[in-house]
PDB file of C-alpha atoms in Angstrom:
ATOM      1  CA  MET Y  85      27.063 242.127  90.479  1.00  0.00           C
ATOM      2  CA  SER Y  86      29.885 241.047  92.860  1.00  0.00           C
ATOM      3  CA  ARG Y  87      32.100 243.923  90.480  1.00  0.00           C
ATOM      4  CA  GLN Y  88      29.386 246.696  91.370  1.00  0.00           C
ATOM      5  CA  THR Y  89      29.059 245.560  95.002  1.00  0.00           C
ATOM      6  CA  LEU Y  90      32.976 245.512  95.302  1.00  0.00           C
ATOM      7  CA  GLY Y  91      32.776 242.076  96.175  1.00  0.00           C
ATOM      8  CA  ASP Y  92      30.503 242.665  99.341  1.00  0.00           C
ATOM      9  CA  ARG Y  93      28.164 239.664  99.509  1.00  0.00           C
ATOM     10  CA  ASP Y  94      25.691 241.011 102.011  1.00  0.00           C
ATOM     11  CA  LEU Y  95      25.063 243.949  99.581  1.00  0.00           C
ATOM     12  CA  GLU Y  96      24.807 241.816  96.882  1.00  0.00           C
ATOM     13  CA  VAL Y  97      22.075 239.435  98.972  1.00  0.00           C
ATOM     14  CA  GLU Y  98      20.556 242.944  99.708  1.00  0.00           C
ATOM     15  CA  LEU Y  99      20.063 244.332  96.218  1.00  0.00           C
ATOM     16  CA  LEU Y 100      18.997 240.792  94.609  1.00  0.00           C
ATOM     17  CA  ASN Y 101      16.413 240.814  96.909  1.00  0.00           C
ATOM     18  CA  LEU Y 102      15.332 244.432  96.313  1.00  0.00           C
ATOM     19  CA  PHE Y 103      15.413 243.916  93.232  1.00  0.00           C
ATOM     20  CA  ALA Y 104      13.113 240.662  93.554  1.00  0.00           C
ATOM     21  CA  GLU Y 105      10.885 242.141  95.581  1.00  0.00           C
ATOM     22  CA  GLN Y 106      10.409 245.387  93.338  1.00  0.00           C
ATOM     23  CA  ALA Y 107       9.865 243.363  90.108  1.00  0.00           C
ATOM     24  CA  ARG Y 108       7.235 241.648  91.619  1.00  0.00           C
ATOM     25  CA  ARG Y 109       5.452 244.274  93.083  1.00  0.00           C
ATOM     26  CA  ILE Y 110       5.797 246.092  89.506  1.00  0.00           C
ATOM     27  CA  VAL Y 111       4.433 243.647  87.433  1.00  0.00           C
ATOM     28  CA  GLN Y 112       1.776 242.627  89.841  1.00  0.00           C
ATOM     29  CA  THR Y 113       0.414 246.395  89.603  1.00  0.00           C
ATOM     30  CA  LEU Y 114       0.912 246.027  85.964  1.00  0.00           C
ATOM     31  CA  THR Y 115      -1.016 243.357  85.019  1.00  0.00           C
ATOM     32  CA  SER Y 116      -3.931 244.590  87.763  1.00  0.00           C
ATOM     33  CA  SER Y 117      -3.897 247.842  86.064  1.00  0.00           C
ATOM     34  CA  SER Y 118      -4.049 246.374  82.591  1.00  0.00           C
ATOM     35  CA  ALA Y 119      -6.738 243.724  83.406  1.00  0.00           C
ATOM     36  CA  GLN Y 120      -8.937 246.756  84.634  1.00  0.00           C
ATOM     37  CA  GLY Y 121      -8.469 248.884  81.449  1.00  0.00           C
ATOM     38  CA  VAL Y 122      -6.848 251.679  83.576  1.00  0.00           C
ATOM     39  CA  MET Y 123      -3.240 252.120  82.481  1.00  0.00           C
ATOM     40  CA  MET Y 124      -2.311 255.154  82.516  1.00  0.00           C
ATOM     41  CA  PRO Y 125       0.963 256.155  80.113  1.00  0.00           C
ATOM     42  CA  LYS Y 126       2.953 258.261  82.576  1.00  0.00           C
ATOM     43  CA  GLN Y 127       2.365 255.891  85.529  1.00  0.00           C
ATOM     44  CA  SER Y 128       2.839 252.956  83.897  1.00  0.00           C
ATOM     45  CA  GLY Y 129       5.863 254.156  81.832  1.00  0.00           C
ATOM     46  CA  ASP Y 130       7.616 255.329  85.100  1.00  0.00           C
ATOM     47  CA  LEU Y 131       6.969 251.739  86.606  1.00  0.00           C
ATOM     48  CA  LEU Y 132       8.665 249.993  83.363  1.00  0.00           C
ATOM     49  CA  HIS Y 133      11.357 252.801  83.205  1.00  0.00           C
ATOM     50  CA  THR Y 134      12.331 251.585  87.363  1.00  0.00           C
ATOM     51  CA  LEU Y 135      12.040 248.272  86.408  1.00  0.00           C
ATOM     52  CA  CYS Y 136      14.224 248.301  83.272  1.00  0.00           C
ATOM     53  CA  GLY Y 137      16.809 250.189  85.649  1.00  0.00           C
ATOM     54  CA  SER Y 138      16.732 247.711  88.693  1.00  0.00           C
ATOM     55  CA  ALA Y 139      17.311 245.019  86.147  1.00  0.00           C
ATOM     56  CA  ARG Y 140      20.092 246.298  84.620  1.00  0.00           C
ATOM     57  CA  ALA Y 141      21.555 246.851  87.950  1.00  0.00           C
ATOM     58  CA  VAL Y 142      21.406 242.989  88.706  1.00  0.00           C
ATOM     59  CA  GLY Y 143      22.142 242.118  85.268  1.00  0.00           C
ATOM     60  CA  SER Y 144      18.783 240.765  84.302  1.00  0.00           C
ATOM     61  CA  TRP Y 145      19.201 242.090  80.470  1.00  0.00           C
ATOM     62  CA  ARG Y 146      15.989 240.037  79.441  1.00  0.00           C
ATOM     63  CA  VAL Y 147      13.896 241.622  81.964  1.00  0.00           C
ATOM     64  CA  ALA Y 148      15.451 245.170  81.263  1.00  0.00           C
ATOM     65  CA  ASP Y 149      15.137 244.931  77.268  1.00  0.00           C
ATOM     66  CA  GLN Y 150      11.173 243.780  77.832  1.00  0.00           C
ATOM     67  CA  ALA Y 151      10.470 246.327  80.209  1.00  0.00           C
ATOM     68  CA  GLN Y 152      12.349 248.972  77.987  1.00  0.00           C
ATOM     69  CA  SER Y 153      10.268 247.926  75.060  1.00  0.00           C
ATOM     70  CA  LEU Y 154       7.166 248.450  77.072  1.00  0.00           C
ATOM     71  CA  GLU Y 155       8.049 251.498  78.318  1.00  0.00           C
ATOM     72  CA  ARG Y 156       8.731 252.553  74.744  1.00  0.00           C
ATOM     73  CA  GLU Y 157       5.159 251.339  73.618  1.00  0.00           C
ATOM     74  CA  ILE Y 158       3.433 252.879  76.540  1.00  0.00           C
ATOM     75  CA  ARG Y 159       4.871 256.293  75.952  1.00  0.00           C
ATOM     76  CA  SER Y 160       3.994 256.709  72.569  1.00  0.00           C
ATOM     77  CA  ALA Y 161       0.635 256.780  73.788  1.00  0.00           C
ATOM     78  CA  ASP Y 162      -1.579 259.695  74.386  1.00  0.00           C
ATOM     79  CA  PRO Y 163      -0.675 260.651  78.186  1.00  0.00           C
ATOM     80  CA  HIS Y 164      -4.261 261.889  79.009  1.00  0.00           C
ATOM     81  CA  HIS Y 165      -6.000 258.587  78.169  1.00  0.00           C
ATOM     82  CA  SER Y 166      -5.573 255.239  79.741  1.00  0.00           C
ATOM     83  CA  VAL Y 167      -3.576 252.638  77.069  1.00  0.00           C
ATOM     84  CA  LYS Y 168      -3.709 248.909  76.602  1.00  0.00           C
ATOM     85  CA  LEU Y 169      -0.466 247.166  76.583  1.00  0.00           C
ATOM     86  CA  SER Y 170       0.319 244.284  74.519  1.00  0.00           C
ATOM     87  CA  ARG Y 171      -1.108 241.142  76.534  1.00  0.00           C
ATOM     88  CA  ASP Y 172       1.962 238.971  74.721  1.00  0.00           C
ATOM     89  CA  LYS Y 173       4.698 241.516  75.825  1.00  0.00           C
ATOM     90  CA  LEU Y 174       2.978 241.740  79.567  1.00  0.00           C
ATOM     91  CA  GLU Y 175       2.963 238.218  79.520  1.00  0.00           C
ATOM     92  CA  GLN Y 176       6.809 237.947  78.340  1.00  0.00           C
ATOM     93  CA  LEU Y 177       7.545 240.345  80.908  1.00  0.00           C
ATOM     94  CA  VAL Y 178       5.869 238.502  83.535  1.00  0.00           C
ATOM     95  CA  GLY Y 179       7.540 235.090  82.528  1.00  0.00           C
ATOM     96  CA  SER Y 180      11.050 236.878  82.477  1.00  0.00           C
ATOM     97  CA  VAL Y 181      10.700 238.388  86.180  1.00  0.00           C
ATOM     98  CA  ASP Y 182       9.277 235.233  87.501  1.00  0.00           C
ATOM     99  CA  LEU Y 183      12.188 233.354  85.986  1.00  0.00           C
ATOM    100  CA  ALA Y 184      14.806 236.299  87.248  1.00  0.00           C
ATOM    101  CA  CYS Y 185      13.363 235.963  90.682  1.00  0.00           C
ATOM    102  CA  SER Y 186      13.472 232.110  90.821  1.00  0.00           C
ATOM    103  CA  VAL Y 187      17.004 232.160  89.801  1.00  0.00           C
ATOM    104  CA  ILE Y 188      17.589 234.803  92.513  1.00  0.00           C
ATOM    105  CA  ASP Y 189      16.073 232.207  94.946  1.00  0.00           C
ATOM    106  CA  ASP Y 190      18.574 229.939  93.401  1.00  0.00           C
ATOM    107  CA  LEU Y 191      21.644 231.758  94.277  1.00  0.00           C
ATOM    108  CA  LEU Y 192      20.647 232.745  97.545  1.00  0.00           C
ATOM    109  CA  GLY Y 193      19.367 229.153  98.538  1.00  0.00           C
ATOM    110  CA  ARG Y 194      15.714 229.851  99.258  1.00  0.00           C
ATOM    111  CA  PRO Y 195      13.128 227.080  98.685  1.00  0.00           C
ATOM    112  CA  GLU Y 196      10.739 227.789  96.066  1.00  0.00           C
TER     113      GLU Y 196
END
């Protein structure tokens, strides 16, 4: 991360905060949509794609890999019908996002 921000600690903190906020919002949207059974492939795939790219940018490889796997799964579905994601994979993604956000909180010295 330091290399990507050219050692700018303020920029690094800002990017980590943005990732944590965005990642939490995306998994909340995905879990809510999944629970309601209204997950549409295009919108959900776009959210997962965004999460994957953001996770890679901050070095959260587990989140990136899991988001990419779910994106592939959801994009293979009929784009005109709602789709149900693998509950286990979605729960694993939520857990990985929670862990990544916890690590960010620790790095930035925030209480849990």
